CSV table of C-alpha atoms and ligand atoms in Angstrom, one decimal:
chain,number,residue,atom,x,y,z
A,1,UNK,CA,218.0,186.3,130.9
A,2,UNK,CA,218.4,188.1,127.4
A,3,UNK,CA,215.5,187.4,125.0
A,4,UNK,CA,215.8,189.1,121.1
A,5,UNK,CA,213.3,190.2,119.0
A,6,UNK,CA,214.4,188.0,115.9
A,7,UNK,CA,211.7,189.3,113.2
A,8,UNK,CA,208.0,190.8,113.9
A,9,UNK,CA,206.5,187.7,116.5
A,10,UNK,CA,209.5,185.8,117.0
A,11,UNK,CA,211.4,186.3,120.6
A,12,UNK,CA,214.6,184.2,121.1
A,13,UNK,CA,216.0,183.2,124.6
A,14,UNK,CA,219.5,181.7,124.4
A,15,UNK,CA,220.0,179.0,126.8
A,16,UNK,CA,216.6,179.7,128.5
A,17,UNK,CA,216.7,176.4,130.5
A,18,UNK,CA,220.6,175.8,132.1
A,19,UNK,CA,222.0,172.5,132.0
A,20,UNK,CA,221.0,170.7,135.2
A,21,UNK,CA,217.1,171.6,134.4
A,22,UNK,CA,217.9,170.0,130.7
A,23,UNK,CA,219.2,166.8,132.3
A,24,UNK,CA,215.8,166.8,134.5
A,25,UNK,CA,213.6,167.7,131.7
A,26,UNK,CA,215.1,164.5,129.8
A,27,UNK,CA,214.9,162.0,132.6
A,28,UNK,CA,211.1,162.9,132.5
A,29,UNK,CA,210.9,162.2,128.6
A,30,UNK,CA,212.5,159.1,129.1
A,31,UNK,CA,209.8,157.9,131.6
A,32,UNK,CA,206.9,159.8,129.3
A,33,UNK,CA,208.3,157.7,126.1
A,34,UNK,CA,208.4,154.5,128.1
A,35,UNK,CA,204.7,155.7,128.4
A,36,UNK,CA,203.7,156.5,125.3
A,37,UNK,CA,206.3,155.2,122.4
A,38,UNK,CA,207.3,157.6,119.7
A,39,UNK,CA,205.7,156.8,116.9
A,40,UNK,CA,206.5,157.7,112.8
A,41,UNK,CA,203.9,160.0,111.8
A,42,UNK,CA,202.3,159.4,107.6
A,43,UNK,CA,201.8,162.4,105.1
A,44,UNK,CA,198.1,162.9,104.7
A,45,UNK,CA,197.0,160.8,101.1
A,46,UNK,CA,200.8,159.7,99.8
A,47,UNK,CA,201.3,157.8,103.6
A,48,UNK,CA,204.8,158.9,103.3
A,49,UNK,CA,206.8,158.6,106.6
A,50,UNK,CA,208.5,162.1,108.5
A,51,UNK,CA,212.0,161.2,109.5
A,52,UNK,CA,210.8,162.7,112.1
A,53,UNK,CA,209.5,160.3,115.2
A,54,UNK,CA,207.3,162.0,117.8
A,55,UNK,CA,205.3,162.1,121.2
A,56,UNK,CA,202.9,164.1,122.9
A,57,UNK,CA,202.4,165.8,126.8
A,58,UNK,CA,199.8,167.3,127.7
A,59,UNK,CA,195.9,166.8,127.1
A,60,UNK,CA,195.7,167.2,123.1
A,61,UNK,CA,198.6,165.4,120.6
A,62,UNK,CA,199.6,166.6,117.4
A,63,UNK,CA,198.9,163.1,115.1
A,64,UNK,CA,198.8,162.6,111.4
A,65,UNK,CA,198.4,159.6,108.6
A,66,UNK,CA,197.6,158.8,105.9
A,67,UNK,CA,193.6,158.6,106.5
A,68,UNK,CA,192.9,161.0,108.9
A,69,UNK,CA,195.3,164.0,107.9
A,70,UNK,CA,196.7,166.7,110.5
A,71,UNK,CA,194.8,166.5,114.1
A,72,UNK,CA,194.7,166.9,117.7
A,73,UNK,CA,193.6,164.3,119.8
A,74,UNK,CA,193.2,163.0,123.4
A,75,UNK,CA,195.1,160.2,122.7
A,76,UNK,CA,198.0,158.2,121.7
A,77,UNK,CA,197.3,157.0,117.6
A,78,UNK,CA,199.0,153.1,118.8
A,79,UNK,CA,198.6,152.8,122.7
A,80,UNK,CA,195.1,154.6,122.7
A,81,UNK,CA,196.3,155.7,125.9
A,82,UNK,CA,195.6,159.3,127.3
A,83,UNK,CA,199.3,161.1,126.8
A,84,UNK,CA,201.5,161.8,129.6
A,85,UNK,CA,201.1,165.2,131.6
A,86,UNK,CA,203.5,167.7,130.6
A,87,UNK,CA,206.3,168.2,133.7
A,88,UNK,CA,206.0,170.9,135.6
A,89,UNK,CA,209.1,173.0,134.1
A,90,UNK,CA,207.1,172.9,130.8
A,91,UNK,CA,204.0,174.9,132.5
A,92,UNK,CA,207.1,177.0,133.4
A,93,UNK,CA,208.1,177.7,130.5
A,94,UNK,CA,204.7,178.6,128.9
A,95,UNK,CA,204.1,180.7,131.9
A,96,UNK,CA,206.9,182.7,131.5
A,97,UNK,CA,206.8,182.9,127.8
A,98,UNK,CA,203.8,182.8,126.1
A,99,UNK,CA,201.7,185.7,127.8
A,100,UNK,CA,198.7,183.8,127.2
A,101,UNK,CA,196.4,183.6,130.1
A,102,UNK,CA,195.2,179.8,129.5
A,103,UNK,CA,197.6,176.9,130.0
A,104,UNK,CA,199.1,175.4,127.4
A,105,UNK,CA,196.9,172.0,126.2
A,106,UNK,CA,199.6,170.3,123.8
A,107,UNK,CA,203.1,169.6,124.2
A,108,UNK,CA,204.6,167.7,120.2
A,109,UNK,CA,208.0,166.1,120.9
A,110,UNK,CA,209.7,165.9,118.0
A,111,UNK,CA,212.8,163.2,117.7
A,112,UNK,CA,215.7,164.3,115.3
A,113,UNK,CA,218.1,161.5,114.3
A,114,UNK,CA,221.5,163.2,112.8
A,115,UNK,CA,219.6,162.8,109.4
A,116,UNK,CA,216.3,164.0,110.2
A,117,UNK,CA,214.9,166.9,109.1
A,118,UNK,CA,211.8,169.0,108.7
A,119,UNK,CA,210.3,170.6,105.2
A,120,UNK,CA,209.1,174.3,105.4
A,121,UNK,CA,205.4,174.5,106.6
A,122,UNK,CA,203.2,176.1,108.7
A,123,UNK,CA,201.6,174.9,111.9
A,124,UNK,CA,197.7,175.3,111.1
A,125,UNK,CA,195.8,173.1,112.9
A,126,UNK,CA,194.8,174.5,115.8
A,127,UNK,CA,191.6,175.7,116.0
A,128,UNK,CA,193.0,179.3,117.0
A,129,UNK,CA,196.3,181.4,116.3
A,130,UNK,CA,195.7,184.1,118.6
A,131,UNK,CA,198.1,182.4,121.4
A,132,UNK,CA,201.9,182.2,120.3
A,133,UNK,CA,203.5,178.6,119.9
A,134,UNK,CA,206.7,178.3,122.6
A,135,UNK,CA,209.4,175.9,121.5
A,136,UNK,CA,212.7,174.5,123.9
A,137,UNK,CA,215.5,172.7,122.2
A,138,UNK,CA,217.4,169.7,123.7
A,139,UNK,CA,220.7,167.7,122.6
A,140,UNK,CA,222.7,168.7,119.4
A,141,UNK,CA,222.0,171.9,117.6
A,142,UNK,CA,220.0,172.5,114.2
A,143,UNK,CA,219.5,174.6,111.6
A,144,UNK,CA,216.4,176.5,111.8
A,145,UNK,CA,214.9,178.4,109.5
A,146,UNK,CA,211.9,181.0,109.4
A,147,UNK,CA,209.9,182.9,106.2
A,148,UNK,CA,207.0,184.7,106.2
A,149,UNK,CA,203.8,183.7,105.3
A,150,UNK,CA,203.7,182.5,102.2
A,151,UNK,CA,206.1,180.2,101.2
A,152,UNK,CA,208.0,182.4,98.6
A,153,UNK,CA,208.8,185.2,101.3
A,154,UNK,CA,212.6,185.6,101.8
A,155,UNK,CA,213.6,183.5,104.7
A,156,UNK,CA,216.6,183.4,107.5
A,157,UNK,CA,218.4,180.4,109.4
A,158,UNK,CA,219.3,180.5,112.6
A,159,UNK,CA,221.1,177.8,114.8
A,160,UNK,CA,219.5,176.2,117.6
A,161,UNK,CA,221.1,175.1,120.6
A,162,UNK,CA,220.6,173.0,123.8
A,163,UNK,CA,218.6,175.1,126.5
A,164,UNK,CA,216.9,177.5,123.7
A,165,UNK,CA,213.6,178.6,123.7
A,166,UNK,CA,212.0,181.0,121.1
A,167,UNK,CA,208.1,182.4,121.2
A,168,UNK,CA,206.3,182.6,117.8
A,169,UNK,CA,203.1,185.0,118.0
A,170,UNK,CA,201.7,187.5,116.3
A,171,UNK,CA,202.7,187.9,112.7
A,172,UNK,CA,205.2,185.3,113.1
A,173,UNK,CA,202.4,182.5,114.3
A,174,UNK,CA,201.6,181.6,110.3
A,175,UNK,CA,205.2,181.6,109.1
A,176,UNK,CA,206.7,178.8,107.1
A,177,UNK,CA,209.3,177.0,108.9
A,178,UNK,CA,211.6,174.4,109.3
A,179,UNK,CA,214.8,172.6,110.1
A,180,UNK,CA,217.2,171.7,107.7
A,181,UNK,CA,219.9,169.9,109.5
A,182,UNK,CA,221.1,168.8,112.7
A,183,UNK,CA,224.3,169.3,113.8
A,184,UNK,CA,225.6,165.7,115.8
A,185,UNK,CA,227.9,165.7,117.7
A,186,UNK,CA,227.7,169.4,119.5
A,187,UNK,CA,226.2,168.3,122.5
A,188,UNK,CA,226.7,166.2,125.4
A,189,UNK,CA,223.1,166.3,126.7
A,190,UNK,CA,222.0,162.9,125.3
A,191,UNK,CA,223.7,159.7,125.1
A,192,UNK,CA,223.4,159.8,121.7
A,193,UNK,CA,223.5,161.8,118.8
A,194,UNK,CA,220.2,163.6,117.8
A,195,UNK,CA,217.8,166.6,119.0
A,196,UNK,CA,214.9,166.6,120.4
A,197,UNK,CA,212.2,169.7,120.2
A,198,UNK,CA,209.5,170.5,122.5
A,199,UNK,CA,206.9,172.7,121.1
A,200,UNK,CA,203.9,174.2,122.9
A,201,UNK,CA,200.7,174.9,122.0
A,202,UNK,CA,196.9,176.3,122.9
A,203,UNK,CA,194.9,174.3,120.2
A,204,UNK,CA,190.9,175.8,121.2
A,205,UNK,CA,190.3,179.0,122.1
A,206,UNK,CA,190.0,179.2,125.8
B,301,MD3,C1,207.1,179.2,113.9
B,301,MD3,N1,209.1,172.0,114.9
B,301,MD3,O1,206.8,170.9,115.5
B,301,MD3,S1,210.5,174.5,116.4
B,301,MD3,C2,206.8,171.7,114.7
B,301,MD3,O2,212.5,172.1,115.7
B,301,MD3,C3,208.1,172.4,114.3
B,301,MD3,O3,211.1,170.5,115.7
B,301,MD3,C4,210.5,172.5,114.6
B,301,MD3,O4,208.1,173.1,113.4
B,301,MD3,C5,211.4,171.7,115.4
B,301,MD3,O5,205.8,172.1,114.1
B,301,MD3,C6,210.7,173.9,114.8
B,301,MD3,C7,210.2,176.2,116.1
B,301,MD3,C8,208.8,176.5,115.7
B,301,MD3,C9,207.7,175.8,116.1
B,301,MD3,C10,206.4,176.2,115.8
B,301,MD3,C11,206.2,177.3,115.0
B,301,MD3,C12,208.6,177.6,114.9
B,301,MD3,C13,207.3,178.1,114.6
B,301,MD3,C14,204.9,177.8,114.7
B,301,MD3,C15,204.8,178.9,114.0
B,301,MD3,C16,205.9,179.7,113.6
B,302,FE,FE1,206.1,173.7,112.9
């Protein structure tokens, strides 16, 4: 399997996961959502919606309104219910990708309707950096795109398709990033147009 050294911290590895372990992987999403719904997470103080809807695997979830801001918790911010262990081609993944030597405690599932997108930002709410973040793309491609650390640094896009992973550590963990379009109708992986992005995460220092 060929992985590329995008930029300082970022490795890419096209196609990571073939098709027949995508179609798994999104049977068990189906059964974790039926679990624990995807919910429309606020923008701390103006309540404004994402267009994104997400989920969670894992022990800790990635949750945020307009209260209580960015967080991890234990549990799901409607249900209340504990979130769904991550499958075991997840702890795969991490495993083979991150080389951290603690598991993986949050698994964000991010839902991308053709129109959804995702501003540039950083992902700072963990309690530690030192572990890269490990992210898998499902369904129709996007357009991602990747800066530096502050938010005026020269940036480049890159599109994302079904089955690609990419590992951001190091240098790369604290860069602004986002996606700024989907592409629907490129792949035949769901039964309907839209993305979905698994992203991976140590959130405490083990
Ligand atoms: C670079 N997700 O969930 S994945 C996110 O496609 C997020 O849903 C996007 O940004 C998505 O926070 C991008 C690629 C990614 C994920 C985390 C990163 C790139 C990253 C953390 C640090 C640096
Ligand atoms: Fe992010």
């Amino acid at each position: 399997m060929s992985s590329i050294m995008l930029l300082p911290g970022v490795v890419y590895h096209p196609g990571w996961l073939d098709r027949a372990g995508q179609e798994t992987l999104v049977a068990d999403l189906r059964a974790a959502v039926r679990a624990a719904p995807l919910f429309t997470p606020t923008m701390p103080r103006t309540g404004k919606p994402f267009s994104v809807r997400m989920t969670n695997l894992g022990r800790l979830g990635w949750v945020s309104d307009k209260e209580r801001g960015y967080r991890y918790q234990g549990t799901h911010p409607e249900t209340g219910a504990p979130w769904p262990p991550m499958p075991a081609v997840l702890e795969r993944l991490w495993n083979e990708l991150s080389g951290f030597p603690a598991p993986a405690e949050a698994c964000l599932v991010n839902f991308y309707d053709p129109k959804a997108r995702m501003g540039l930002h950083q992902d700072r709410d963990e309690e530690t950096f030192e572990a890269p973040v490990v992210s898998l793309s499902l369904g129709d491609a996007a357009l991602f795109r990747i800066g530096g650390r502050n938010r005026k640094d020269p940036t480049r896009s890159i599109r994302l398709e079904s089955g690609d992973a990419l590992t951001f550590g190091g240098e790369a963990r604290l860069a602004f990033h986002g996606i700024d379009r989907v592409y629907p109708g490129t792949s035949t992986l769901l039964p309907q147009e839209g993305r979905i992005n698994l992203t991976l995460r140590r959130v405490t220092a083990p």
